[in-house]
Amino acid sequence: MSETSDTQLNAKEHPDLYRKALRGGLWLMAERVTAQVLSFVRLLVLARLLPPREFGVLGIAMLLLQILETFTQTGFNAALVQRKEEDVGPFLNTAWTVNVLRGVVLFLIFVGAAPLAIQFFDGDGSFRPTDFHKPAELAAYLVRQDEPLAAHVMELLTDQQRQQIAAMAEGAVPVGQAQQQLSDLFNRLAETASLYQPEAFEQVSLSPYARQCVASMTAQTQRRTYRLLLEQAWPGWISRSILDRPQLLWIIRVVGIVLLFRAFSNPAKVYFTKALRFDKLFVLRTSATLVNVTVTVVLAFVVRNVWALVWGIVLSEMTSLVLSYVLQPWRPRFEWDRSRLGQMWRFGRWITGLSMLDFLLNTGDSVIVGRLLGASSLGLYQTALRLSELPIREFTSVIASVTFPAFCRIQTDIARLREAFLKSIDLTSVVVMPAVGGILIFADDIVGLFMQDSWQPMISTLRILAIFSLYRTLPVGALFQALGKPHYLTLVLATRVLFIGLLFYPLIQRYGLDGMAWTMGLSSLIVIVLGYWLMARVLHCSVRVILSRQAAQAAGVAAMMAVIGVIKWQFWAQMAYLRFFVLAASGCAIYLAVCLVLTPVFKTQWLAFVMEQWRQLKHLTALRASSFNSSEGQ
C-alpha cells in the first residue's frame, strides 16, 4: 500500500517539480547570461585601461579573503537546502548567529595578519627565466641604447655579455635559452652596487614607493630594490613581482569589509533555492553585478589603478547585503540552539571538507602563481582562467544550481534520477564543448583585438586551460550531494589535489605560467576518469551510456575546429575584427549542422531536451496568460 502511494505521489509531484526547475533554470540562465555579458564588457574595458599587475594586486587581497572564508566554511546553506522539509525557519537564527560571529573574527584576523600575508607573496628580488617576455625585443632595445638606462646597463656588462645580448637581438638565440641568459645577467646586475645612478633613471617614471625604497636601501634590500626599479623601467619585458606593501596593506583593510557584509547577510535566502524561486536570486545577483561593473568602469577611467577594482567589489557586496533583506522579509535574531547546530554540522562538515579541497583546486593554483611568479603573472593567470571558463563555468553552475534541489527531491528514485542526470549532461555538453573549441581557435584574436599588448603572454596559457575545462560537463557535485554522498566528491577532489601537489613545482620551474596550466589540466583527467566510474556506480549504468550522450557534440566540435582552423591559418591569416566575427559565426553554424546530423546516429537527446524545454516554456506562458485573464475577469 505504501509503495503504491509513493508511486502516485511521485507521479503527481514530477510535473510540478519539472515546471519549477524549468522556470528556475530560465531565471538562473537569464541572470548568468546578464552577469557574463556585463563581466565580459567590464573585462574588455579594464584590460584596455589597466595592465595585468593591477589585477594581480587585487587578486592577492581576494586570495587572502578566500583562504579565510574557505577554511572556516560551515556548509550550513547546503545543509538547509538538502533537508527534505520545506520550512527550515527554526534553523535560521542559529545559522545567522554563527555566520556573524565567524565574520567578525575573520575580519579581525584578515586585517591583523595582512603584513605577514604580504611578505609571503612579495618577491625576493631574484630574476627567473620565465620573468622575461619577448627577450629579443629587450635585447634589441639594450643594443640601440636609446635612453640613459639602457646605455648604463650596457656599460656594466662584460664584452662576452654584450655579445650575448647582440646575438639575442638578432634572433640567433632560442627563446628559452635567451630567457635563461637574461635571468643570469640581471641577477648579476642586481648585485652590482653601482646599478642605481640618478641620471640613468631620470627618464623612468618611478613610483613613490620605489623612490622610498631607494632612499632607505641597504645591502640586505639592494636586490629587491633593483628588481623593483628595473620592473618599473621595462614593464613590457619584465614581469612585476615586487609589491607596493603600503598600498596592498590598505587594499586588504578595505576589502576586509566584504567579510562583514557577507556575515550579516540574510540567511533566509536559502528559501530562494529550496523553492526554486530563482527570479529573486536574479534580482539580487544582477543588481550587485550592475553596481560592480558600473563603479569599476567609471573609476577605472578616473583613477586608472587597482582602486577601481577594489571599490567595485566592496559596493557590490554592500548591494547584496541590502537586497537580501529587501527581497526576503524574514528578520534574524541572535540564537544558539546546540541541537539544530549539530544537525546542520553533520551534513555541513562534509561540505566544509569539500570546500577546502575545492579551494585547493580552484584557487590554490592562484596562490602558487602569486607566490612563485609574482603579481603580474597572477593577473595574467587569473584572467586567462576567467576567460577560459567564462562561457563554461557559469553555464554549468546554472545547471548545478537547478539540478541540486531537483535531484534532492527524486534522490530515492534511481531511474528518474539517472534520466534527469543524463539530460543535464546532454545540455551541458552541447554548450561547453563548442565553447572550448572556440577558445582554442580564437585565443590569439581575443587577446590581440580586445586587450593591451601587455596581455599577450597569456595566450598559450588560455588555450591550455580551455582544453581541460571539459571536465565541467559532468555535474558530479550536484549528483553526489543530492544522494547524500558528498564523500564521493571529496574522494575525487582529494585525488586531484594529490596530483597537483606532485606536478606543480617542476612544471612551473620549466614552463612558468604554462606549467601551472598543464598542472591543472593533467590533474583534471583524474576527475574525469574517477568521476565517470563513480557516476556509473551510483546511477546503476555503464560508463558507455554516459559517454554516448556526448558523442555528437564531440564530433561537431572536431569538424568546427578543423574547418575554421584551416581557413584561419591557411587562407585568412591577417588578424582583424571582421575575420573574428565572420569565422566565429561560421564555426557555430558548422557545429550545429554536424550535431543535428549525428544526433540520430549516436542517439543523443540534447535536441529532444531543448524542444521539451521549449514546449514547457510555451505551456507555462499559456498558464500565466490564462491566470492573468481570469484575475482580470473577476
XYZ file of C-alpha atoms in Angstrom:
634
model
C 0.000 0.000 0.000
C 2.691 2.459 0.930
C 4.655 1.542 -2.196
C 1.645 2.364 -4.397
C 1.059 5.614 -2.552
C 4.671 6.627 -3.003
C 4.461 5.963 -6.720
C 1.309 8.023 -7.073
C 2.834 10.842 -5.083
C 5.918 10.878 -7.307
C 3.805 10.874 -10.423
C 1.867 13.869 -9.213
C 4.923 15.685 -7.966
C 7.079 15.243 -11.051
C 5.267 17.647 -13.451
C 5.187 20.401 -10.835
C 8.855 19.862 -9.969
C 9.755 19.881 -13.644
C 7.937 23.164 -14.262
C 9.559 24.729 -11.220
C 13.002 23.516 -12.270
C 12.458 24.807 -15.805
C 11.214 28.189 -14.633
C 14.058 28.409 -12.131
C 16.555 27.385 -14.787
C 15.341 30.116 -17.116
C 15.753 32.741 -14.405
C 19.187 31.463 -13.482
C 20.206 31.351 -17.122
C 18.988 34.922 -17.602
C 20.958 36.011 -14.540
C 24.149 34.277 -15.616
C 23.898 35.475 -19.217
C 23.360 39.034 -17.995
C 26.210 38.736 -15.499
C 28.599 37.265 -18.060
C 27.805 39.842 -20.718
C 28.372 42.622 -18.186
C 31.505 40.964 -16.803
C 32.918 40.422 -20.283
C 32.355 44.080 -21.193
C 33.933 45.062 -17.879
C 36.937 42.835 -18.542
C 37.492 44.214 -22.048
C 37.286 47.812 -20.863
C 39.599 47.227 -17.916
C 42.082 45.232 -19.999
C 42.369 48.285 -22.246
C 42.930 50.608 -19.284
C 44.860 48.553 -16.729
C 47.905 46.248 -17.002
C 47.953 42.704 -15.571
C 49.731 43.850 -12.410
C 46.674 45.792 -11.176
C 44.542 42.667 -11.485
C 47.226 40.664 -9.723
C 47.438 43.048 -6.757
C 43.696 42.805 -6.158
C 43.949 39.059 -6.773
C 46.330 38.723 -3.823
C 43.888 40.503 -1.489
C 40.992 38.354 -2.700
C 43.053 35.187 -2.302
C 43.646 36.011 1.355
C 39.921 36.577 1.831
C 39.033 33.299 0.104
C 41.544 31.365 2.194
C 39.952 32.533 5.442
C 36.384 32.018 4.227
C 37.029 28.595 2.754
C 38.876 27.059 5.668
C 36.174 28.224 8.098
C 33.218 27.304 5.860
C 30.252 25.940 7.817
C 28.352 24.305 4.947
C 25.069 25.341 6.587
C 23.495 26.689 3.410
C 23.893 23.391 1.533
C 22.734 21.505 4.633
C 19.494 23.526 4.751
C 18.854 23.072 1.034
C 19.433 19.327 1.311
C 16.895 18.878 4.144
C 13.636 17.410 2.853
C 11.313 19.650 4.889
C 10.340 22.919 3.220
C 10.333 25.011 6.414
C 13.838 25.435 7.807
C 12.950 28.561 9.788
C 13.882 27.051 13.196
C 17.462 26.643 11.952
C 17.966 30.137 10.507
C 18.654 32.137 13.674
C 21.363 29.750 14.790
C 22.892 29.752 11.299
C 22.886 33.570 11.202
C 24.423 33.827 14.680
C 27.274 31.509 13.716
C 27.836 33.441 10.484
C 28.023 36.802 12.274
C 30.469 35.580 14.924
C 32.559 33.911 12.262
C 32.568 37.036 10.068
C 33.718 39.369 12.841
C 36.528 37.019 13.883
C 37.643 36.572 10.279
C 37.705 40.331 9.703
C 39.997 40.851 12.697
C 42.293 38.027 11.573
C 42.264 39.289 7.979
C 43.378 42.784 8.910
C 45.795 41.686 11.642
C 47.593 39.070 9.551
C 47.875 41.271 6.456
C 51.592 42.173 6.872
C 52.569 38.502 7.119
C 50.495 37.635 4.067
C 52.045 40.459 2.062
C 55.514 39.238 2.968
C 54.541 35.739 1.754
C 53.502 36.982 -1.702
C 56.197 39.635 -2.136
C 59.119 38.883 -4.435
C 62.645 38.440 -3.095
C 64.263 40.341 -5.966
C 65.652 37.408 -7.935
C 65.024 37.053 -11.673
C 63.689 33.810 -13.176
C 63.833 32.861 -16.852
C 60.030 32.980 -17.130
C 60.049 36.608 -15.878
C 61.196 37.813 -19.297
C 58.732 38.363 -22.141
C 59.941 38.891 -25.720
C 63.656 38.624 -24.859
C 64.718 39.511 -28.415
C 62.905 42.871 -28.185
C 64.514 43.672 -24.833
C 67.953 42.746 -26.184
C 67.470 44.919 -29.289
C 66.423 47.829 -27.073
C 69.559 47.446 -24.979
C 71.757 47.272 -28.094
C 70.268 50.501 -29.505
C 70.880 52.334 -26.201
C 68.080 54.789 -26.963
C 67.804 56.045 -23.389
C 70.208 56.574 -20.474
C 69.254 53.435 -18.514
C 69.893 51.113 -21.482
C 73.281 52.742 -22.074
C 74.115 52.498 -18.361
C 73.221 48.791 -18.224
C 75.334 48.033 -21.297
C 78.303 49.796 -19.701
C 78.056 47.495 -16.678
C 78.217 44.348 -18.829
C 81.332 42.458 -19.852
C 82.276 42.069 -23.519
C 81.033 38.495 -23.504
C 77.676 39.560 -22.054
C 77.333 42.297 -24.702
C 77.942 39.680 -27.378
C 75.193 37.527 -25.863
C 72.795 40.477 -25.935
C 73.682 41.208 -29.564
C 73.037 37.573 -30.527
C 69.636 37.693 -28.810
C 68.753 40.908 -30.643
C 69.494 39.228 -33.972
C 67.214 36.302 -33.094
C 70.090 33.839 -33.146
C 69.311 32.504 -29.645
C 66.253 30.286 -28.936
C 63.669 31.917 -26.681
C 64.192 29.547 -23.753
C 67.944 29.947 -23.847
C 67.623 33.722 -24.179
C 65.375 33.864 -21.110
C 67.895 31.848 -19.116
C 70.769 34.104 -20.182
C 68.806 37.243 -19.312
C 67.916 35.905 -15.865
C 71.597 35.147 -15.143
C 72.647 38.542 -16.444
C 70.058 40.548 -14.492
C 70.708 38.605 -11.284
C 74.357 39.696 -11.565
C 73.264 43.280 -12.251
C 71.117 43.244 -9.100
C 74.260 42.512 -7.089
C 76.117 45.469 -8.640
C 76.142 48.351 -6.182
C 76.527 50.929 -8.960
C 73.372 49.927 -10.873
C 71.354 52.800 -9.452
C 72.532 56.167 -10.737
C 70.017 59.056 -10.595
C 70.913 60.255 -14.102
C 70.362 56.740 -15.541
C 66.787 56.645 -14.196
C 65.897 60.253 -14.958
C 63.591 59.212 -17.836
C 61.938 56.418 -15.828
C 58.658 57.202 -14.069
C 59.312 55.685 -10.664
C 56.507 55.283 -8.145
C 56.685 56.993 -4.726
C 57.210 53.555 -3.163
C 60.179 52.859 -5.474
C 61.766 56.187 -4.535
C 61.192 55.386 -0.863
C 62.921 52.006 -1.318
C 65.904 53.712 -2.988
C 66.208 56.242 -0.177
C 66.208 53.524 2.510
C 68.182 50.900 0.549
C 70.645 48.735 2.467
C 72.841 45.814 1.465
C 70.037 43.438 2.518
C 67.358 45.204 0.434
C 69.539 46.064 -2.593
C 68.485 43.097 -4.767
C 64.769 43.681 -4.113
C 65.097 47.437 -4.750
C 66.970 46.978 -8.028
C 64.420 44.428 -9.213
C 61.677 46.955 -8.451
C 63.465 49.705 -10.418
C 64.039 47.506 -13.475
C 60.439 46.257 -13.383
C 59.138 49.795 -13.482
C 61.618 50.799 -16.164
C 60.730 47.972 -18.590
C 57.271 46.628 -17.611
C 56.626 45.320 -21.119
C 59.557 42.907 -20.914
C 59.952 42.054 -17.228
C 57.166 40.631 -15.048
C 56.488 42.681 -11.952
C 56.787 40.689 -8.742
C 57.748 43.324 -6.137
C 54.682 44.537 -4.233
C 53.932 48.074 -3.095
C 53.475 46.988 0.509
C 51.789 50.130 1.938
C 49.292 50.182 -0.946
C 48.445 46.486 -0.607
C 48.013 46.851 3.159
C 45.314 49.482 2.636
C 43.676 47.407 -0.082
C 43.428 44.446 2.303
C 41.883 46.633 5.003
C 39.199 47.893 2.648
C 38.486 44.504 1.064
C 38.079 43.063 4.573
C 34.764 44.906 4.855
C 33.390 42.297 2.439
C 33.662 39.700 5.230
C 31.327 41.754 7.419
C 28.810 42.342 4.630
C 28.624 38.613 3.892
C 28.389 37.691 7.569
C 25.313 39.859 8.208
C 23.519 38.757 5.029
C 20.016 37.325 5.425
C 20.260 33.509 5.789
C 16.633 33.142 4.663
C 17.934 33.495 1.108
C 18.089 29.715 1.287
C 14.340 29.676 0.584
C 15.024 31.081 -2.893
C 16.916 27.890 -3.732
C 14.692 25.413 -1.862
C 11.542 26.754 -3.535
C 13.327 27.191 -6.890
C 12.498 30.923 -6.735
C 15.457 31.921 -8.844
C 13.651 35.043 -10.017
C 14.567 36.641 -6.688
C 18.148 35.449 -6.994
C 18.142 37.073 -10.432
C 17.234 40.451 -8.947
C 19.763 40.151 -6.124
C 22.733 38.979 -8.178
C 22.103 41.088 -11.259
C 21.773 44.243 -9.172
C 25.077 43.520 -7.444
C 26.750 42.809 -10.793
C 25.452 46.074 -12.257
C 26.862 48.004 -9.308
C 30.213 46.235 -9.632
C 30.523 46.871 -13.365
C 29.344 50.494 -13.217
C 31.544 51.513 -10.297
C 34.624 49.687 -11.587
C 34.450 51.002 -15.163
C 33.724 54.607 -14.142
C 36.521 54.666 -11.568
C 38.928 52.957 -13.976
C 38.588 55.896 -16.377
C 39.185 58.316 -13.488
C 41.917 56.769 -11.309
C 43.479 54.213 -13.733
C 44.634 51.885 -10.948
C 43.651 48.951 -8.752
C 41.333 51.008 -6.532
C 38.694 50.936 -9.258
C 38.546 47.152 -8.849
C 38.527 47.345 -5.053
C 35.597 49.740 -4.703
C 33.608 47.859 -7.330
C 33.777 44.682 -5.231
C 33.036 46.378 -1.910
C 29.987 48.288 -3.175
C 28.579 45.250 -4.969
C 28.757 43.221 -1.739
C 27.005 46.033 0.123
C 24.256 45.924 -2.511
C 23.833 42.174 -1.984
C 23.538 42.676 1.780
C 20.813 45.300 1.463
C 18.816 43.380 -1.126
C 18.919 40.161 0.921
C 16.631 41.910 3.434
C 14.564 43.753 0.842
C 13.670 40.567 -1.074
C 13.175 38.311 1.976
C 11.001 39.662 4.842
C 12.356 37.243 7.462
C 14.457 39.020 10.098
C 17.148 37.247 12.153
C 17.933 37.423 15.845
C 20.776 36.039 17.911
C 20.085 32.451 18.981
C 22.242 29.464 19.847
C 20.474 26.100 19.536
C 23.054 23.350 20.010
C 20.728 20.617 18.776
C 19.978 22.313 15.460
C 23.611 23.398 15.143
C 24.640 19.760 15.430
C 22.135 18.687 12.776
C 23.445 21.267 10.311
C 27.046 20.437 11.093
C 26.640 16.703 10.497
C 25.958 17.410 6.833
C 27.894 20.681 6.636
C 31.177 19.181 7.823
C 31.434 17.243 4.573
C 30.727 20.447 2.683
C 33.454 22.137 4.739
C 35.957 19.467 3.748
C 34.729 19.676 0.181
C 35.125 23.465 0.219
C 38.718 23.141 1.372
C 39.502 20.741 -1.455
C 37.598 22.912 -3.908
C 39.685 25.907 -2.808
C 42.917 23.990 -3.306
C 41.749 23.040 -6.793
C 40.178 26.289 -7.983
C 42.172 28.859 -6.009
C 45.271 27.076 -4.798
C 46.789 27.403 -8.251
C 46.484 31.187 -7.986
C 48.230 31.105 -4.593
C 51.089 29.150 -6.156
C 51.379 31.534 -9.121
C 51.269 34.613 -6.871
C 53.938 33.195 -4.581
C 56.341 31.846 -7.222
C 55.800 34.156 -10.216
C 54.556 37.481 -8.808
C 51.610 39.868 -9.124
C 51.805 40.438 -12.896
C 51.845 36.708 -13.594
C 48.957 36.266 -11.172
C 46.952 38.879 -13.088
C 47.697 37.089 -16.371
C 46.851 33.660 -14.970
C 43.596 34.642 -13.271
C 42.400 36.500 -16.356
C 43.261 33.537 -18.600
C 41.414 31.260 -16.187
C 38.400 33.578 -16.166
C 38.290 33.774 -19.951
C 38.714 30.005 -20.379
C 35.781 29.379 -18.054
C 33.630 32.397 -18.902
C 31.092 30.567 -21.089
C 31.641 27.257 -19.318
C 31.751 27.535 -15.562
C 28.826 29.902 -15.332
C 26.623 27.756 -17.545
C 27.452 24.609 -15.602
C 26.871 26.456 -12.322
C 23.347 27.246 -13.528
C 22.753 23.581 -14.294
C 24.150 22.579 -10.890
C 22.037 25.191 -9.062
C 18.871 23.883 -10.696
C 19.670 20.165 -10.617
C 20.837 20.022 -6.976
C 17.438 20.827 -5.412
C 15.664 18.874 -8.157
C 17.929 15.819 -7.638
C 17.330 16.091 -3.877
C 13.588 15.638 -4.402
C 13.952 12.483 -6.503
C 17.001 11.035 -4.765
C 15.152 7.806 -3.850
C 14.034 7.063 -7.430
C 17.226 5.964 -9.208
C 15.571 5.518 -12.608
C 14.225 9.085 -12.689
C 17.439 10.425 -11.205
C 19.519 8.673 -13.875
C 17.415 10.072 -16.706
C 17.490 13.585 -15.242
C 21.261 13.374 -14.843
C 21.830 12.173 -18.412
C 19.666 15.014 -19.706
C 21.790 17.502 -17.776
C 24.922 16.029 -19.427
C 23.284 16.432 -22.833
C 22.623 20.098 -22.197
C 25.989 20.976 -20.640
C 27.955 19.203 -23.378
C 26.136 20.962 -26.199
C 27.281 24.326 -24.787
C 30.611 23.580 -23.085
C 32.286 21.615 -25.881
C 31.940 24.260 -28.638
C 32.954 26.956 -26.155
C 36.219 25.110 -25.519
C 36.796 24.671 -29.254
C 36.153 28.360 -29.860
C 38.690 29.419 -27.248
C 41.322 27.110 -28.732
C 40.866 28.652 -32.177
C 40.349 32.305 -31.249
C 42.535 32.826 -28.153
C 45.050 34.966 -30.081
C 42.244 37.022 -31.648
C 40.585 37.691 -28.284
C 43.802 38.937 -26.698
C 45.177 40.707 -29.772
C 41.992 42.545 -30.741
C 40.464 43.413 -27.382
C 43.322 43.777 -24.865
C 46.600 45.638 -24.311
C 49.858 44.220 -25.649
C 50.880 43.504 -22.046
C 48.333 40.651 -22.032
C 49.982 38.738 -24.919
C 51.921 36.274 -22.658
C 48.676 34.615 -21.539
C 47.558 33.308 -24.974
C 49.149 29.863 -24.645
C 48.021 29.615 -21.005
C 44.454 30.420 -22.060
C 44.438 27.597 -24.610
C 45.817 25.004 -22.192
C 43.283 25.894 -19.502
C 40.430 25.728 -22.006
C 41.300 22.197 -23.136
C 40.986 20.714 -19.697
C 37.864 22.640 -18.654
C 35.879 19.891 -20.414
C 35.581 18.046 -17.110
C 32.955 20.623 -16.153
C 30.490 18.868 -18.453
C 29.971 16.401 -15.596
C 27.727 17.819 -12.808
C 29.109 15.319 -10.308
C 28.895 17.702 -7.358
C 25.124 18.162 -7.597
C 24.599 14.419 -8.052
C 26.718 13.221 -5.124
C 25.439 15.880 -2.725
C 21.817 15.204 -3.652
C 22.337 11.497 -2.895
C 23.838 12.394 0.477
C 27.268 11.162 -0.671
C 29.488 14.268 -0.564
C 32.361 11.988 0.483
C 32.429 10.625 -3.084
C 33.137 14.097 -4.417
C 35.661 14.627 -1.634
C 37.487 11.479 -2.792
C 37.614 12.684 -6.393
C 38.897 16.131 -5.479
C 41.398 14.834 -2.927
C 42.945 12.619 -5.603
C 43.270 15.602 -7.911
C 44.876 17.713 -5.163
C 47.477 14.975 -4.676
C 48.438 15.064 -8.346
C 48.618 18.883 -8.321
C 50.997 18.730 -5.385
C 53.270 16.362 -7.286
C 53.297 18.240 -10.588
C 53.167 21.988 -9.982
C 56.734 22.805 -8.894
C 58.729 21.058 -11.629
C 56.323 22.222 -14.357
C 56.295 25.865 -13.179
C 60.070 25.936 -12.935
C 60.321 24.760 -16.531
C 57.334 26.410 -18.237
C 56.222 29.285 -15.964
C 52.529 30.138 -16.343
C 52.032 27.384 -18.901
C 53.457 24.935 -16.373
C 50.712 25.801 -13.886
C 48.115 25.432 -16.639
C 49.457 21.981 -17.557
C 49.413 21.004 -13.886
C 45.724 21.847 -13.539
C 44.922 20.226 -16.872
C 46.642 16.905 -16.302
C 45.181 16.619 -12.815
C 41.675 17.203 -14.202
C 42.000 13.935 -16.116
C 41.766 12.256 -12.723
C 38.397 13.916 -12.138
C 37.157 12.686 -15.498
C 38.255 9.050 -15.106
C 37.288 8.602 -11.451
C 34.149 10.727 -11.872
C 32.795 8.574 -14.711
C 33.342 5.390 -12.700
C 31.615 6.704 -9.576
C 28.695 8.168 -11.553
C 28.105 4.868 -13.316
C 28.173 3.134 -9.956
C 25.591 5.310 -8.176
C 23.309 5.542 -11.228
C 23.427 1.797 -11.963
C 24.520 2.214 -15.582
C 27.674 1.754 -17.656
C 30.266 4.412 -18.482
C 29.489 3.830 -22.173
C 25.932 5.091 -21.624
C 27.240 8.357 -20.177
C 29.839 8.808 -22.923
C 27.299 8.188 -25.667
C 25.387 11.284 -24.595
C 28.373 13.438 -25.621
C 29.391 11.788 -28.910
C 27.515 14.023 -31.369
C 28.719 17.175 -29.614
C 32.350 15.988 -29.708
C 32.114 15.242 -33.428
C 30.601 18.668 -34.076
C 33.459 20.414 -32.265
C 36.078 18.412 -34.170
C 34.506 19.399 -37.510
C 34.234 23.048 -36.471
C 37.859 23.287 -35.389
C 39.153 21.534 -38.493
C 37.294 23.750 -40.977
C 37.759 27.087 -39.187
C 41.384 26.299 -38.342
C 42.274 25.667 -41.980
C 40.518 28.849 -43.126
C 42.110 30.986 -40.414
C 45.707 29.821 -40.682
C 45.900 28.970 -44.388
C 43.595 31.329 -46.276
C 42.787 34.313 -43.995
C 45.840 34.869 -41.825
C 45.563 38.607 -41.188
C 44.046 39.357 -37.778
C 41.018 41.659 -37.963
C 37.665 42.218 -36.269
C 35.854 41.166 -39.462
C 37.725 37.848 -39.621
C 36.993 37.146 -35.959
C 33.228 37.695 -36.163
C 32.782 36.002 -39.559
C 34.735 32.875 -38.569
C 33.078 32.711 -35.150
C 29.611 32.775 -36.716
C 30.670 30.211 -39.322
C 32.053 27.933 -36.630
C 28.744 27.993 -34.731
C 26.870 27.094 -37.914
C 29.215 24.170 -38.703
C 28.949 22.837 -35.160
C 25.140 22.940 -35.074
C 24.866 21.365 -38.520
C 27.097 18.411 -37.617
C 25.324 17.904 -34.279
C 21.915 17.855 -35.954
C 23.076 15.289 -38.500
C 24.766 12.999 -35.959
C 22.210 13.201 -33.148
C 20.072 10.337 -34.561
C 23.219 8.276 -35.216
C 24.534 8.435 -31.653
C 21.011 8.576 -30.144
C 21.822 11.584 -28.004
C 18.881 13.523 -26.657
C 20.061 17.106 -26.424
C 17.800 18.279 -29.247
C 14.778 16.491 -27.792
C 15.668 18.020 -24.439
C 15.771 21.545 -25.914
C 12.453 21.023 -27.689
C 10.962 19.697 -24.479
C 12.081 22.821 -22.649
C 10.541 24.948 -25.391
C 7.191 23.165 -25.096
C 7.229 23.515 -21.324
C 8.063 27.200 -21.652
C 5.120 27.732 -24.020
C 2.882 25.808 -21.623
C 3.993 27.951 -18.676
C 3.420 31.112 -20.690
C -0.085 29.952 -21.607
C -0.878 29.114 -17.969
C 0.293 32.541 -16.826
C -1.757 34.264 -19.518
C -4.837 32.237 -18.569
C -4.355 33.046 -14.889
C -3.922 36.738 -15.683
C -7.086 36.818 -17.826
C -9.083 35.027 -15.121
C -7.975 37.505 -12.478
C -8.944 40.413 -14.732
C -12.392 38.863 -15.378
C -13.025 38.608 -11.651
